[in-house]
Amino acid sequence: QVELVESGGRLVQTGGSLTLSCATSGRAHVTYVLVWFRQTPEKAREFLAAVTWGGGNKMYSESVKGRFTVSRDIANNTTYLQMNSLKPEDPAVYYCGVTPGRLSIATKIPQAYFSWGQGTQVTVSS
């Protein structure tokens, strides 16, 4: 089982940048996919980005494409989400998750199939 711990969330001004980290531990399958989702009390958990375990393939939601970048530090077992040009609609609890499979399943399988971290809060002030 893979365990995940998110960190890096904080208050940021509109237009600012922030990088979130997701530290992973435990045994992982080579075909595992890492994902970033976010959630607010009013909305369901929203897909943001996905990356393969080796970091070679990525995908993004249209809402964050061009602003957010996901990457993998394999040596340190860490996945990052670099967020630029933060907007007032970006505040949420950000979660990383992992599941076996191809990159394409990141938005196609039930969220219960993922293992999730505890989340990290991102707040954007206008």
mmCIF file with all atom_site columns, C-alpha atoms in Angstrom:
data_model
loop_
_atom_site.group_PDB
_atom_site.id
_atom_site.type_symbol
_atom_site.label_atom_id
_atom_site.label_alt_id
_atom_site.label_comp_id
_atom_site.label_asym_id
_atom_site.label_entity_id
_atom_site.label_seq_id
_atom_site.pdbx_PDB_ins_code
_atom_site.Cartn_x
_atom_site.Cartn_y
_atom_site.Cartn_z
_atom_site.occupancy
_atom_site.B_iso_or_equiv
_atom_site.pdbx_formal_charge
_atom_site.auth_seq_id
_atom_site.auth_comp_id
_atom_site.auth_asym_id
_atom_site.auth_atom_id
_atom_site.pdbx_PDB_model_num
ATOM 1   C CA . GLN A 1 1   ? 0.000   0.000  0.000   1.00 0.00 ? 1   GLN A CA 1
ATOM 2   C CA . VAL A 1 2   ? 1.248   3.472  -0.917  1.00 0.00 ? 2   VAL A CA 1
ATOM 3   C CA . GLU A 1 3   ? 0.942   6.241  1.644   1.00 0.00 ? 3   GLU A CA 1
ATOM 4   C CA . LEU A 1 4   ? 0.806   9.895  0.635   1.00 0.00 ? 4   LEU A CA 1
ATOM 5   C CA . VAL A 1 5   ? 1.345   13.114 2.563   1.00 0.00 ? 5   VAL A CA 1
ATOM 6   C CA . GLU A 1 6   ? 0.645   16.507 0.994   1.00 0.00 ? 6   GLU A CA 1
ATOM 7   C CA . SER A 1 7   ? 2.299   19.699 2.144   1.00 0.00 ? 7   SER A CA 1
ATOM 8   C CA . GLY A 1 8   ? 2.976   23.252 1.034   1.00 0.00 ? 8   GLY A CA 1
ATOM 9   C CA . GLY A 1 9   ? -0.470  24.792 1.177   1.00 0.00 ? 9   GLY A CA 1
ATOM 10  C CA . ARG A 1 10  ? -0.702  28.343 2.486   1.00 0.00 ? 10  ARG A CA 1
ATOM 11  C CA . LEU A 1 11  ? -2.206  31.757 1.876   1.00 0.00 ? 11  LEU A CA 1
ATOM 12  C CA . VAL A 1 12  ? -1.142  33.288 -1.438  1.00 0.00 ? 12  VAL A CA 1
ATOM 13  C CA . GLN A 1 13  ? -2.078  36.533 -3.135  1.00 0.00 ? 13  GLN A CA 1
ATOM 14  C CA . THR A 1 14  ? -4.014  36.468 -6.376  1.00 0.00 ? 14  THR A CA 1
ATOM 15  C CA . GLY A 1 15  ? -1.545  36.070 -9.216  1.00 0.00 ? 15  GLY A CA 1
ATOM 16  C CA . GLY A 1 16  ? 1.032   34.430 -7.010  1.00 0.00 ? 16  GLY A CA 1
ATOM 17  C CA . SER A 1 17  ? 2.656   31.032 -7.241  1.00 0.00 ? 17  SER A CA 1
ATOM 18  C CA . LEU A 1 18  ? 2.831   28.042 -4.956  1.00 0.00 ? 18  LEU A CA 1
ATOM 19  C CA . THR A 1 19  ? 4.266   24.554 -5.171  1.00 0.00 ? 19  THR A CA 1
ATOM 20  C CA . LEU A 1 20  ? 2.626   21.675 -3.367  1.00 0.00 ? 20  LEU A CA 1
ATOM 21  C CA . SER A 1 21  ? 4.430   18.469 -2.494  1.00 0.00 ? 21  SER A CA 1
ATOM 22  C CA . CYS A 1 22  ? 3.165   14.933 -2.157  1.00 0.00 ? 22  CYS A CA 1
ATOM 23  C CA . ALA A 1 23  ? 5.552   12.585 -0.416  1.00 0.00 ? 23  ALA A CA 1
ATOM 24  C CA . THR A 1 24  ? 4.910   8.929  -1.118  1.00 0.00 ? 24  THR A CA 1
ATOM 25  C CA . SER A 1 25  ? 6.061   5.829  0.673   1.00 0.00 ? 25  SER A CA 1
ATOM 26  C CA . GLY A 1 26  ? 5.478   2.134  0.462   1.00 0.00 ? 26  GLY A CA 1
ATOM 27  C CA . ARG A 1 27  ? 5.501   -0.279 -2.405  1.00 0.00 ? 27  ARG A CA 1
ATOM 28  C CA . ALA A 1 28  ? 4.236   0.980  -5.746  1.00 0.00 ? 28  ALA A CA 1
ATOM 29  C CA . HIS A 1 29  ? 3.526   -0.702 -9.038  1.00 0.00 ? 29  HIS A CA 1
ATOM 30  C CA . VAL A 1 30  ? 5.415   0.589  -12.062 1.00 0.00 ? 30  VAL A CA 1
ATOM 31  C CA . THR A 1 31  ? 2.121   1.369  -13.782 1.00 0.00 ? 31  THR A CA 1
ATOM 32  C CA . TYR A 1 32  ? 0.785   3.494  -10.918 1.00 0.00 ? 32  TYR A CA 1
ATOM 33  C CA . VAL A 1 33  ? -0.545  6.949  -11.705 1.00 0.00 ? 33  VAL A CA 1
ATOM 34  C CA . LEU A 1 34  ? -0.293  9.961  -9.401  1.00 0.00 ? 34  LEU A CA 1
ATOM 35  C CA . VAL A 1 35  ? -3.069  12.527 -9.460  1.00 0.00 ? 35  VAL A CA 1
ATOM 36  C CA . TRP A 1 36  ? -3.888  15.891 -7.967  1.00 0.00 ? 36  TRP A CA 1
ATOM 37  C CA . PHE A 1 37  ? -7.450  16.791 -7.094  1.00 0.00 ? 37  PHE A CA 1
ATOM 38  C CA . ARG A 1 38  ? -8.918  19.639 -5.120  1.00 0.00 ? 38  ARG A CA 1
ATOM 39  C CA . GLN A 1 39  ? -12.079 19.964 -3.070  1.00 0.00 ? 39  GLN A CA 1
ATOM 40  C CA . THR A 1 40  ? -14.116 22.659 -1.387  1.00 0.00 ? 40  THR A CA 1
ATOM 41  C CA . PRO A 1 41  ? -17.004 22.248 1.048   1.00 0.00 ? 41  PRO A CA 1
ATOM 42  C CA . GLU A 1 42  ? -19.388 23.269 -1.746  1.00 0.00 ? 42  GLU A CA 1
ATOM 43  C CA . LYS A 1 43  ? -18.024 21.219 -4.631  1.00 0.00 ? 43  LYS A CA 1
ATOM 44  C CA . ALA A 1 44  ? -17.078 17.638 -5.360  1.00 0.00 ? 44  ALA A CA 1
ATOM 45  C CA . ARG A 1 45  ? -13.461 16.712 -5.653  1.00 0.00 ? 45  ARG A CA 1
ATOM 46  C CA . GLU A 1 46  ? -12.125 18.120 -8.933  1.00 0.00 ? 46  GLU A CA 1
ATOM 47  C CA . PHE A 1 47  ? -9.441  16.583 -11.107 1.00 0.00 ? 47  PHE A CA 1
ATOM 48  C CA . LEU A 1 48  ? -6.444  18.797 -11.791 1.00 0.00 ? 48  LEU A CA 1
ATOM 49  C CA . ALA A 1 49  ? -3.492  16.814 -13.055 1.00 0.00 ? 49  ALA A CA 1
ATOM 50  C CA . ALA A 1 50  ? -2.012  13.350 -13.394 1.00 0.00 ? 50  ALA A CA 1
ATOM 51  C CA . VAL A 1 51  ? 1.451   11.954 -13.946 1.00 0.00 ? 51  VAL A CA 1
ATOM 52  C CA . THR A 1 52  ? 2.810   8.462  -14.442 1.00 0.00 ? 52  THR A CA 1
ATOM 53  C CA . TRP A 1 53  ? 4.978   6.943  -11.746 1.00 0.00 ? 53  TRP A CA 1
ATOM 54  C CA . GLY A 1 54  ? 8.110   7.512  -13.790 1.00 0.00 ? 54  GLY A CA 1
ATOM 55  C CA . GLY A 1 55  ? 7.145   11.102 -14.540 1.00 0.00 ? 55  GLY A CA 1
ATOM 56  C CA . GLY A 1 56  ? 7.224   10.737 -18.298 1.00 0.00 ? 56  GLY A CA 1
ATOM 57  C CA . ASN A 1 57  ? 3.580   11.339 -19.131 1.00 0.00 ? 57  ASN A CA 1
ATOM 58  C CA . LYS A 1 58  ? 1.201   13.967 -17.828 1.00 0.00 ? 58  LYS A CA 1
ATOM 59  C CA . MET A 1 59  ? -2.296  15.256 -18.284 1.00 0.00 ? 59  MET A CA 1
ATOM 60  C CA . TYR A 1 60  ? -4.205  18.276 -17.016 1.00 0.00 ? 60  TYR A CA 1
ATOM 61  C CA . SER A 1 61  ? -7.720  19.512 -16.724 1.00 0.00 ? 61  SER A CA 1
ATOM 62  C CA . GLU A 1 62  ? -8.624  22.360 -19.022 1.00 0.00 ? 62  GLU A CA 1
ATOM 63  C CA . SER A 1 63  ? -9.213  24.609 -16.049 1.00 0.00 ? 63  SER A CA 1
ATOM 64  C CA . VAL A 1 64  ? -5.577  24.542 -14.967 1.00 0.00 ? 64  VAL A CA 1
ATOM 65  C CA . LYS A 1 65  ? -3.697  23.670 -18.139 1.00 0.00 ? 65  LYS A CA 1
ATOM 66  C CA . GLY A 1 66  ? -1.028  26.257 -18.752 1.00 0.00 ? 66  GLY A CA 1
ATOM 67  C CA . ARG A 1 67  ? -1.002  27.421 -15.130 1.00 0.00 ? 67  ARG A CA 1
ATOM 68  C CA . PHE A 1 68  ? -0.299  24.247 -13.160 1.00 0.00 ? 68  PHE A CA 1
ATOM 69  C CA . THR A 1 69  ? 2.549   21.812 -13.723 1.00 0.00 ? 69  THR A CA 1
ATOM 70  C CA . VAL A 1 70  ? 2.856   18.356 -12.219 1.00 0.00 ? 70  VAL A CA 1
ATOM 71  C CA . SER A 1 71  ? 6.230   16.676 -11.876 1.00 0.00 ? 71  SER A CA 1
ATOM 72  C CA . ARG A 1 72  ? 7.902   13.729 -10.185 1.00 0.00 ? 72  ARG A CA 1
ATOM 73  C CA . ASP A 1 73  ? 11.084  13.514 -8.149  1.00 0.00 ? 73  ASP A CA 1
ATOM 74  C CA . ILE A 1 74  ? 11.607  9.787  -8.248  1.00 0.00 ? 74  ILE A CA 1
ATOM 75  C CA . ALA A 1 75  ? 14.724  9.777  -6.081  1.00 0.00 ? 75  ALA A CA 1
ATOM 76  C CA . ASN A 1 76  ? 12.862  11.506 -3.252  1.00 0.00 ? 76  ASN A CA 1
ATOM 77  C CA . ASN A 1 77  ? 9.522   9.779  -3.829  1.00 0.00 ? 77  ASN A CA 1
ATOM 78  C CA . THR A 1 78  ? 7.803   13.116 -4.215  1.00 0.00 ? 78  THR A CA 1
ATOM 79  C CA . THR A 1 79  ? 5.220   14.492 -6.608  1.00 0.00 ? 79  THR A CA 1
ATOM 80  C CA . TYR A 1 80  ? 4.866   18.236 -7.078  1.00 0.00 ? 80  TYR A CA 1
ATOM 81  C CA . LEU A 1 81  ? 2.146   20.524 -8.273  1.00 0.00 ? 81  LEU A CA 1
ATOM 82  C CA . GLN A 1 82  ? 3.493   23.911 -9.277  1.00 0.00 ? 82  GLN A CA 1
ATOM 83  C CA . MET A 1 83  ? 0.704   26.454 -9.412  1.00 0.00 ? 83  MET A CA 1
ATOM 84  C CA . ASN A 1 84  ? 1.158   29.793 -11.131 1.00 0.00 ? 84  ASN A CA 1
ATOM 85  C CA . SER A 1 85  ? -1.144  32.752 -11.664 1.00 0.00 ? 85  SER A CA 1
ATOM 86  C CA . LEU A 1 86  ? -3.392  31.729 -8.817  1.00 0.00 ? 86  LEU A CA 1
ATOM 87  C CA . LYS A 1 87  ? -6.956  32.929 -9.053  1.00 0.00 ? 87  LYS A CA 1
ATOM 88  C CA . PRO A 1 88  ? -9.723  33.583 -6.534  1.00 0.00 ? 88  PRO A CA 1
ATOM 89  C CA . GLU A 1 89  ? -11.424 30.351 -7.587  1.00 0.00 ? 89  GLU A CA 1
ATOM 90  C CA . ASP A 1 90  ? -8.380  28.216 -6.760  1.00 0.00 ? 90  ASP A CA 1
ATOM 91  C CA . PRO A 1 91  ? -8.723  28.045 -2.948  1.00 0.00 ? 91  PRO A CA 1
ATOM 92  C CA . ALA A 1 92  ? -9.431  24.491 -1.844  1.00 0.00 ? 92  ALA A CA 1
ATOM 93  C CA . VAL A 1 93  ? -7.987  21.533 -0.061  1.00 0.00 ? 93  VAL A CA 1
ATOM 94  C CA . TYR A 1 94  ? -5.581  19.936 -2.502  1.00 0.00 ? 94  TYR A CA 1
ATOM 95  C CA . TYR A 1 95  ? -5.149  16.173 -2.458  1.00 0.00 ? 95  TYR A CA 1
ATOM 96  C CA . CYS A 1 96  ? -2.773  13.805 -4.130  1.00 0.00 ? 96  CYS A CA 1
ATOM 97  C CA . GLY A 1 97  ? -3.758  10.258 -4.885  1.00 0.00 ? 97  GLY A CA 1
ATOM 98  C CA . VAL A 1 98  ? -2.419  7.128  -6.503  1.00 0.00 ? 98  VAL A CA 1
ATOM 99  C CA . THR A 1 99  ? -3.935  4.182  -8.306  1.00 0.00 ? 99  THR A CA 1
ATOM 100 C CA . PRO A 1 100 ? -2.719  1.357  -10.532 1.00 0.00 ? 100 PRO A CA 1
ATOM 101 C CA . GLY A 1 101 ? -3.271  1.828  -14.227 1.00 0.00 ? 101 GLY A CA 1
ATOM 102 C CA . ARG A 1 102 ? -2.575  3.925  -17.260 1.00 0.00 ? 102 ARG A CA 1
ATOM 103 C CA . LEU A 1 103 ? -2.494  7.691  -17.300 1.00 0.00 ? 103 LEU A CA 1
ATOM 104 C CA . SER A 1 104 ? -5.821  7.780  -19.090 1.00 0.00 ? 104 SER A CA 1
ATOM 105 C CA . ILE A 1 105 ? -7.740  6.263  -16.201 1.00 0.00 ? 105 ILE A CA 1
ATOM 106 C CA . ALA A 1 106 ? -7.077  9.240  -13.947 1.00 0.00 ? 106 ALA A CA 1
ATOM 107 C CA . THR A 1 107 ? -10.407 10.813 -14.833 1.00 0.00 ? 107 THR A CA 1
ATOM 108 C CA . LYS A 1 108 ? -12.325 7.654  -15.633 1.00 0.00 ? 108 LYS A CA 1
ATOM 109 C CA . ILE A 1 109 ? -12.340 5.524  -12.499 1.00 0.00 ? 109 ILE A CA 1
ATOM 110 C CA . PRO A 1 110 ? -14.224 6.098  -9.252  1.00 0.00 ? 110 PRO A CA 1
ATOM 111 C CA . GLN A 1 111 ? -12.319 8.199  -6.769  1.00 0.00 ? 111 GLN A CA 1
ATOM 112 C CA . ALA A 1 112 ? -12.635 5.424  -4.226  1.00 0.00 ? 112 ALA A CA 1
ATOM 113 C CA . TYR A 1 113 ? -10.167 3.418  -6.307  1.00 0.00 ? 113 TYR A CA 1
ATOM 114 C CA . PHE A 1 114 ? -7.427  5.890  -5.388  1.00 0.00 ? 114 PHE A CA 1
ATOM 115 C CA . SER A 1 115 ? -5.381  5.988  -2.239  1.00 0.00 ? 115 SER A CA 1
ATOM 116 C CA . TRP A 1 116 ? -5.433  9.561  -0.952  1.00 0.00 ? 116 TRP A CA 1
ATOM 117 C CA . GLY A 1 117 ? -3.340  11.776 1.230   1.00 0.00 ? 117 GLY A CA 1
ATOM 118 C CA . GLN A 1 118 ? -4.774  13.986 3.945   1.00 0.00 ? 118 GLN A CA 1
ATOM 119 C CA . GLY A 1 119 ? -4.836  17.140 1.833   1.00 0.00 ? 119 GLY A CA 1
ATOM 120 C CA . THR A 1 120 ? -3.257  20.563 2.184   1.00 0.00 ? 120 THR A CA 1
ATOM 121 C CA . GLN A 1 121 ? -5.151  23.846 2.307   1.00 0.00 ? 121 GLN A CA 1
ATOM 122 C CA . VAL A 1 122 ? -4.539  26.514 -0.307  1.00 0.00 ? 122 VAL A CA 1
ATOM 123 C CA . THR A 1 123 ? -6.026  29.953 0.229   1.00 0.00 ? 123 THR A CA 1
ATOM 124 C CA . VAL A 1 124 ? -5.912  32.796 -2.286  1.00 0.00 ? 124 VAL A CA 1
ATOM 125 C CA . SER A 1 125 ? -6.520  36.362 -1.217  1.00 0.00 ? 125 SER A CA 1
ATOM 126 C CA . SER A 1 126 ? -7.733  38.984 -3.659  1.00 0.00 ? 126 SER A CA 1
#
